[in-house]
mmCIF file of C-alpha atoms in Angstrom:
data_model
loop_
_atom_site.group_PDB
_atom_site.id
_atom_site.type_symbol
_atom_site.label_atom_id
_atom_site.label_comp_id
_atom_site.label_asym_id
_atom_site.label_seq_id
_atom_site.Cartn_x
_atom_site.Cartn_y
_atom_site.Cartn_z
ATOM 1 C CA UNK E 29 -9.630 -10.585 -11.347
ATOM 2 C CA UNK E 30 -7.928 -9.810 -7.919
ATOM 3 C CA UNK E 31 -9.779 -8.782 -4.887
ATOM 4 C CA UNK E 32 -8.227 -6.409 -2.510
ATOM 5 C CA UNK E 33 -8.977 -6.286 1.293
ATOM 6 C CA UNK E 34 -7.607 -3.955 3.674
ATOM 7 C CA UNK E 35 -7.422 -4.382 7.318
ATOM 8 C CA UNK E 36 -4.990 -2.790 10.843
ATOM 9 C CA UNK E 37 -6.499 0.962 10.286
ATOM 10 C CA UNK E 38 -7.263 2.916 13.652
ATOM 11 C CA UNK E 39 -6.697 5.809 15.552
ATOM 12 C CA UNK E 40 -3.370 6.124 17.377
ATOM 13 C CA UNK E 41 -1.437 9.157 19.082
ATOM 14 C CA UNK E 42 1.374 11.140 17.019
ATOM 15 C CA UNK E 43 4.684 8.916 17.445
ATOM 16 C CA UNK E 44 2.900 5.808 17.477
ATOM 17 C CA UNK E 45 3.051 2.558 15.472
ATOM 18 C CA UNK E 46 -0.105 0.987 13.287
ATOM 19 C CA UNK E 47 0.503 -2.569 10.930
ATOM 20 C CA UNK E 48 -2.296 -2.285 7.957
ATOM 21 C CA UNK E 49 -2.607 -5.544 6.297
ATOM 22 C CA UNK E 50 -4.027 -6.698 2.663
ATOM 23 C CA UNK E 51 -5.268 -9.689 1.302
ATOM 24 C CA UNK E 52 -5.409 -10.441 -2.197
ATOM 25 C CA UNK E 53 -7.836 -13.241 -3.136
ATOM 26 C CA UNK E 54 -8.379 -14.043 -6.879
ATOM 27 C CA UNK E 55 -6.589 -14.713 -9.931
ATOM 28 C CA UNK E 56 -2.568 -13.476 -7.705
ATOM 29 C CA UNK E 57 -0.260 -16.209 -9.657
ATOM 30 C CA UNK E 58 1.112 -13.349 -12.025
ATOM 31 C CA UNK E 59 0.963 -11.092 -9.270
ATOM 32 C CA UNK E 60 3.711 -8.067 -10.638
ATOM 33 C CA UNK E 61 3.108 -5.644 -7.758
ATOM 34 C CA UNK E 62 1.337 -4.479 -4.458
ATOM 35 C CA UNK E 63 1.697 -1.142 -3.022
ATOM 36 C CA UNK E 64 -0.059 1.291 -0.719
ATOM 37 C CA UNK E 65 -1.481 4.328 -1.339
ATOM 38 C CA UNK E 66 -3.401 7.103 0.941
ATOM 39 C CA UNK E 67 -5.676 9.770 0.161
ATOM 40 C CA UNK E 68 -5.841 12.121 3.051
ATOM 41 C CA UNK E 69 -7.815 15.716 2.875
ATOM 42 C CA UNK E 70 -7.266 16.349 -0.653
ATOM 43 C CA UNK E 71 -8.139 14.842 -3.711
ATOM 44 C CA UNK E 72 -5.227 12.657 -4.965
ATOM 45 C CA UNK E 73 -3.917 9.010 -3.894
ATOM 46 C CA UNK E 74 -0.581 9.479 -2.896
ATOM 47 C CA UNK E 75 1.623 6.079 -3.072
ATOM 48 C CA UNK E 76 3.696 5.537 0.075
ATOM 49 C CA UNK E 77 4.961 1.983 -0.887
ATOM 50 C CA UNK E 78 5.609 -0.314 -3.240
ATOM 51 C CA UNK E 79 6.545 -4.053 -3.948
ATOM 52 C CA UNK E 80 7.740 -5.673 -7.078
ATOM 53 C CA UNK E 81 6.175 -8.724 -6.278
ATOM 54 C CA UNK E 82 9.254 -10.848 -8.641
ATOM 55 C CA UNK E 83 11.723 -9.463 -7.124
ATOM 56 C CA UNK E 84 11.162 -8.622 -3.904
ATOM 57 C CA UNK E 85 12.268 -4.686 -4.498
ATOM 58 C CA UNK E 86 10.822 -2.045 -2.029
ATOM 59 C CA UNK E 87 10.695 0.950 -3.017
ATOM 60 C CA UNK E 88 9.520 4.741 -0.425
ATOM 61 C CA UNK E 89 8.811 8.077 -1.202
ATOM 62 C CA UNK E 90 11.198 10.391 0.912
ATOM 63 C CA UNK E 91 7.870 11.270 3.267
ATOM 64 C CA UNK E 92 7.859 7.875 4.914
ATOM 65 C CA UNK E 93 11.120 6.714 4.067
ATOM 66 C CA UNK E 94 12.359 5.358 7.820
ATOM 67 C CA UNK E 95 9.532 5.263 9.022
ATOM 68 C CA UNK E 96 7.205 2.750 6.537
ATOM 69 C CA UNK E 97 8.091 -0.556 5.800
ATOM 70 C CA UNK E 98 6.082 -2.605 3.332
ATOM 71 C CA UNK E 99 6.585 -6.822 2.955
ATOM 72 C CA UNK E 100 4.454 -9.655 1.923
ATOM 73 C CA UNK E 101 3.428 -13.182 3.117
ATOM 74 C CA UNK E 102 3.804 -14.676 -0.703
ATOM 75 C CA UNK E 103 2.162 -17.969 0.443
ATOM 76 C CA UNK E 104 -1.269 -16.193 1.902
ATOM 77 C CA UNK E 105 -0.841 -13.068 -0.387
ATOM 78 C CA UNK E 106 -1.342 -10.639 2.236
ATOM 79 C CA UNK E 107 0.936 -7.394 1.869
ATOM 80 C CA UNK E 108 1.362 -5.263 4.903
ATOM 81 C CA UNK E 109 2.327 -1.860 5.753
ATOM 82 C CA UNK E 110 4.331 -1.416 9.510
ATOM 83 C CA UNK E 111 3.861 2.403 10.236
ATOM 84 C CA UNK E 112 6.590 4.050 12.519
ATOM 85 C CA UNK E 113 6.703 7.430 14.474
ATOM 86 C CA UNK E 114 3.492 8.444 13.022
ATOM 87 C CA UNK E 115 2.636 11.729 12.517
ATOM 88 C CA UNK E 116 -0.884 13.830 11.943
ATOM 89 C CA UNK E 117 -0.169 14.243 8.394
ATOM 90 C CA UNK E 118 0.037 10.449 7.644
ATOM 91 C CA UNK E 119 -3.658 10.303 8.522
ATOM 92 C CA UNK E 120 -6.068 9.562 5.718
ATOM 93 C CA UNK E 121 -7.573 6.273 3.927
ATOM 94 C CA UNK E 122 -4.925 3.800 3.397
ATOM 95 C CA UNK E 123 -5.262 1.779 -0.001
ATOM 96 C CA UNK E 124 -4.398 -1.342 -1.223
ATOM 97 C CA UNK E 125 -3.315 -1.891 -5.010
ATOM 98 C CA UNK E 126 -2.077 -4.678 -7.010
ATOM 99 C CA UNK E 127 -1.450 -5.657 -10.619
ATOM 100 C CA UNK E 128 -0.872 -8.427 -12.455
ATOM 101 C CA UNK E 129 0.570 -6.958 -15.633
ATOM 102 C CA UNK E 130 3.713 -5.093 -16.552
ATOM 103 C CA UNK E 131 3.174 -1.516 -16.190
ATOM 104 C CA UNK E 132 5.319 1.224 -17.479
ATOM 105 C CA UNK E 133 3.890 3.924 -15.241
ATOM 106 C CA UNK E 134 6.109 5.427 -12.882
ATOM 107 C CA UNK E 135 5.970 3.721 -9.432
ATOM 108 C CA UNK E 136 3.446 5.330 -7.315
ATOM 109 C CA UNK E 137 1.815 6.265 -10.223
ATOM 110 C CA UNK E 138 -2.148 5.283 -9.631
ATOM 111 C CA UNK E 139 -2.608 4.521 -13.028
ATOM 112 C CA UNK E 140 0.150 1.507 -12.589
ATOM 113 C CA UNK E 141 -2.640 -0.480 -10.450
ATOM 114 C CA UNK E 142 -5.144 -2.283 -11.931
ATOM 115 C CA UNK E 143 -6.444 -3.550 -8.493
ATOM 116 C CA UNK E 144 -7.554 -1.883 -5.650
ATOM 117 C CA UNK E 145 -9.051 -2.017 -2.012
ATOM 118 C CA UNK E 146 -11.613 -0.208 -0.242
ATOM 119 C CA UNK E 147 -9.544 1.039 2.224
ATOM 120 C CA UNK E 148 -9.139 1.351 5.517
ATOM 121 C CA UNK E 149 -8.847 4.647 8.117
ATOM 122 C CA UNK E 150 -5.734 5.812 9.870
ATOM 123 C CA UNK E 151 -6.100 8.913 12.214
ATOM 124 C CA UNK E 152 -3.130 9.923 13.966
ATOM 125 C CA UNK E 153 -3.942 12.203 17.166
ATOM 126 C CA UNK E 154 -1.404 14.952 17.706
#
């Protein structure tokens, strides 16, 4: 079992910079990945960064590409997320997810994640 804790959300003006952070506590030696996710108005999680945990691989969708990056302490197991020139439409709850098994789902695809935070709140104030 892996626990997921979220941390960093807040409200902040369009063009402005927020650092979420995660820490996993639990059973994280096989840890395979860690990526965020946010859900904003509508219904579905959309991944905005992932982390093969192995190999150190980063991977964006082309909405935050430039302007997310996503790393990793390994030895404290915290994963964060630096937000860049944010903009309105990046607000919504920012998530958390981990697995420690080999998935074959596509990236940023929910189901990949076995693991997964409560979340924390990102507003960005145009």
């Amino acid at each position: 079992q892996v626990y997921l804790a979220e941390s960093g959300g807040g409200t902040v003006r369009a063009g402005g910079k927020l650092r979420l952070s995660c820490t996993a506590t639990g059973s994280t030696n096989a840890m395979k990945y860690m990526a965020w996710f946010r859900r904003g108005s509508g219904e579905e999680r959309e991944g905005v960064a992932i982390f093969y945990w192995i190999s150190g691989a980063t991977h964006y969708p082309d909405s935050v590409k430039g302007r997310f990056t996503i790393s990793r302490d390994n030895a404290k197991k915290m994963l964060f997320l630096q937000m860049s020139d944010l903009k309105p439409d990046d607000s919504g709850e920012y998530y958390c997810a981990a697995n420690t098994d080999y998935a074959s789902e596509p990236p940023f695809s929910p189901r990949k994640y076995r693991y997964w935070g409560r979340g924390t709140q990102v507003t960005v104030a145009s």
